[in-house]
Short mmCIF file of C-alpha atoms in Angstrom, two decimals:
data_model
loop_
_atom_site.label_atom_id
_atom_site.label_comp_id
_atom_site.label_asym_id
_atom_site.label_seq_id
_atom_site.Cartn_x
_atom_site.Cartn_y
_atom_site.Cartn_z
CA MET A 1 -14.81 -9.92 -15.12
CA ILE A 2 -11.97 -11.86 -16.36
CA SER A 3 -13.77 -15.08 -17.30
CA MET A 4 -16.68 -13.06 -18.89
CA TRP A 5 -14.44 -11.07 -20.94
CA ILE A 6 -12.45 -13.98 -22.10
CA GLN A 7 -15.65 -16.24 -22.68
CA CYS A 8 -17.42 -13.58 -24.59
CA GLY A 9 -14.45 -13.03 -26.98
CA LEU A 10 -13.50 -9.47 -25.89
CA VAL A 11 -9.77 -10.36 -25.10
CA PRO A 12 -9.33 -12.05 -28.41
CA LEU A 13 -10.89 -9.00 -30.04
CA ILE A 14 -8.44 -6.61 -28.31
CA VAL A 15 -5.52 -8.72 -29.42
CA TYR A 16 -6.90 -8.74 -33.12
CA TYR A 17 -7.45 -5.11 -33.41
CA GLY A 18 -4.31 -4.22 -31.32
CA ILE A 19 -2.20 -6.31 -33.80
CA LYS A 20 -3.83 -4.10 -36.76
CA TRP A 21 -3.62 -0.78 -35.16
CA LEU A 22 -0.67 -0.71 -32.94
CA ASN A 23 3.22 -0.97 -33.73
CA ALA A 24 5.95 -1.56 -31.57
CA ASN A 25 6.80 2.02 -30.95
CA THR A 26 3.42 2.81 -29.36
CA LEU A 27 2.53 -0.34 -27.87
CA LEU A 28 4.20 0.20 -24.59
CA ILE A 29 2.60 3.62 -23.79
CA ALA A 30 -0.66 2.42 -25.19
CA THR A 31 -0.68 -0.67 -22.99
CA PHE A 32 0.05 1.55 -19.99
CA LEU A 33 -2.74 3.96 -20.59
CA LEU A 34 -5.13 1.38 -21.55
CA CYS A 35 -4.40 -0.58 -18.22
CA CYS A 36 -4.56 2.66 -16.22
CA LEU A 37 -7.93 3.72 -17.79
CA LEU A 38 -9.75 0.39 -17.28
CA SER A 39 -8.50 0.07 -13.78
CA ILE A 40 -9.73 3.53 -12.89
CA CYS A 41 -13.19 2.72 -14.36
CA THR A 42 -13.32 -0.67 -12.63
CA GLY A 43 -11.39 -0.23 -9.55
CA SER A 44 -9.65 -3.57 -10.11
CA SER A 45 -5.92 -3.84 -10.80
CA TRP A 46 -6.26 -7.79 -10.93
CA GLY A 47 -9.16 -7.78 -13.29
CA THR A 48 -7.23 -5.31 -15.41
CA CYS A 49 -4.21 -7.35 -15.62
CA GLY A 50 -6.22 -10.53 -16.23
CA THR A 51 -7.90 -9.04 -19.27
CA VAL A 52 -6.30 -6.15 -20.93
CA GLY A 53 -2.92 -7.07 -19.63
CA ILE A 54 -3.08 -10.58 -21.13
CA ALA A 55 -4.18 -9.21 -24.57
CA CYS A 56 -1.45 -6.58 -24.52
CA ALA A 57 1.11 -9.21 -23.51
CA ALA A 58 -0.10 -11.31 -26.60
CA ILE A 59 0.28 -8.33 -28.86
CA GLY A 60 3.74 -7.53 -27.50
CA ALA A 61 4.73 -11.28 -28.05
CA SER A 62 3.70 -11.04 -31.71
CA MET A 63 5.74 -7.85 -32.15
CA GLY A 64 8.93 -9.59 -30.38
CA ILE A 65 8.77 -7.30 -27.34
CA PRO A 66 9.78 -9.58 -24.16
CA PHE A 67 7.02 -10.72 -21.94
CA TYR A 68 8.55 -9.42 -18.73
CA ILE A 69 8.49 -5.73 -20.22
CA MET A 70 4.99 -6.15 -21.09
CA ALA A 71 3.87 -7.60 -17.85
CA GLY A 72 5.69 -4.71 -16.06
CA VAL A 73 4.07 -2.04 -18.27
CA ALA A 74 0.52 -3.62 -17.79
CA ILE A 75 0.89 -4.17 -14.08
CA SER A 76 2.23 -0.67 -13.54
CA GLY A 77 -0.65 0.92 -15.31
CA ALA A 78 -3.12 -1.23 -13.56
CA THR A 79 -1.62 -0.50 -10.03
CA LEU A 80 -1.56 3.33 -10.78
CA GLY A 81 -5.20 3.24 -12.10
CA ASP A 82 -6.33 1.16 -9.09
CA LYS A 83 -4.76 3.64 -6.54
CA ILE A 84 -6.49 6.72 -8.06
CA SER A 85 -9.91 5.15 -8.72
CA PRO A 86 -12.74 6.23 -6.53
CA PHE A 87 -14.22 2.71 -6.90
CA SER A 88 -11.09 0.78 -5.55
CA ASP A 89 -11.94 -1.06 -2.23
CA THR A 90 -8.43 -0.64 -0.87
CA THR A 91 -8.19 3.33 -1.59
CA VAL A 92 -11.68 3.80 -0.04
CA VAL A 93 -10.80 1.68 3.15
CA ALA A 94 -7.46 3.53 3.44
CA ALA A 95 -9.10 6.87 3.01
CA SER A 96 -11.87 6.20 5.63
CA ILE A 97 -9.51 4.84 8.27
#
């Protein structure tokens, strides 16, 4: 998923429109919700961090937000979404045991 999204230009597209539409006040909550939503839909926290997390970190860097804050927000949203996703392999295995 990560390599396909980067190769087809979806990650740069997210960066382009994210810089146009978001501002520094809403970027953190938008990053958290976007990572959470994508992780719920795919069941993959690593794939979410490698795609949308990188894009949002680039947007945050352009707005002067430190990278460690953006990384923390993206990882938190991706992990939360992964744990409540019905498609997540770890959630399904834990529930079946």
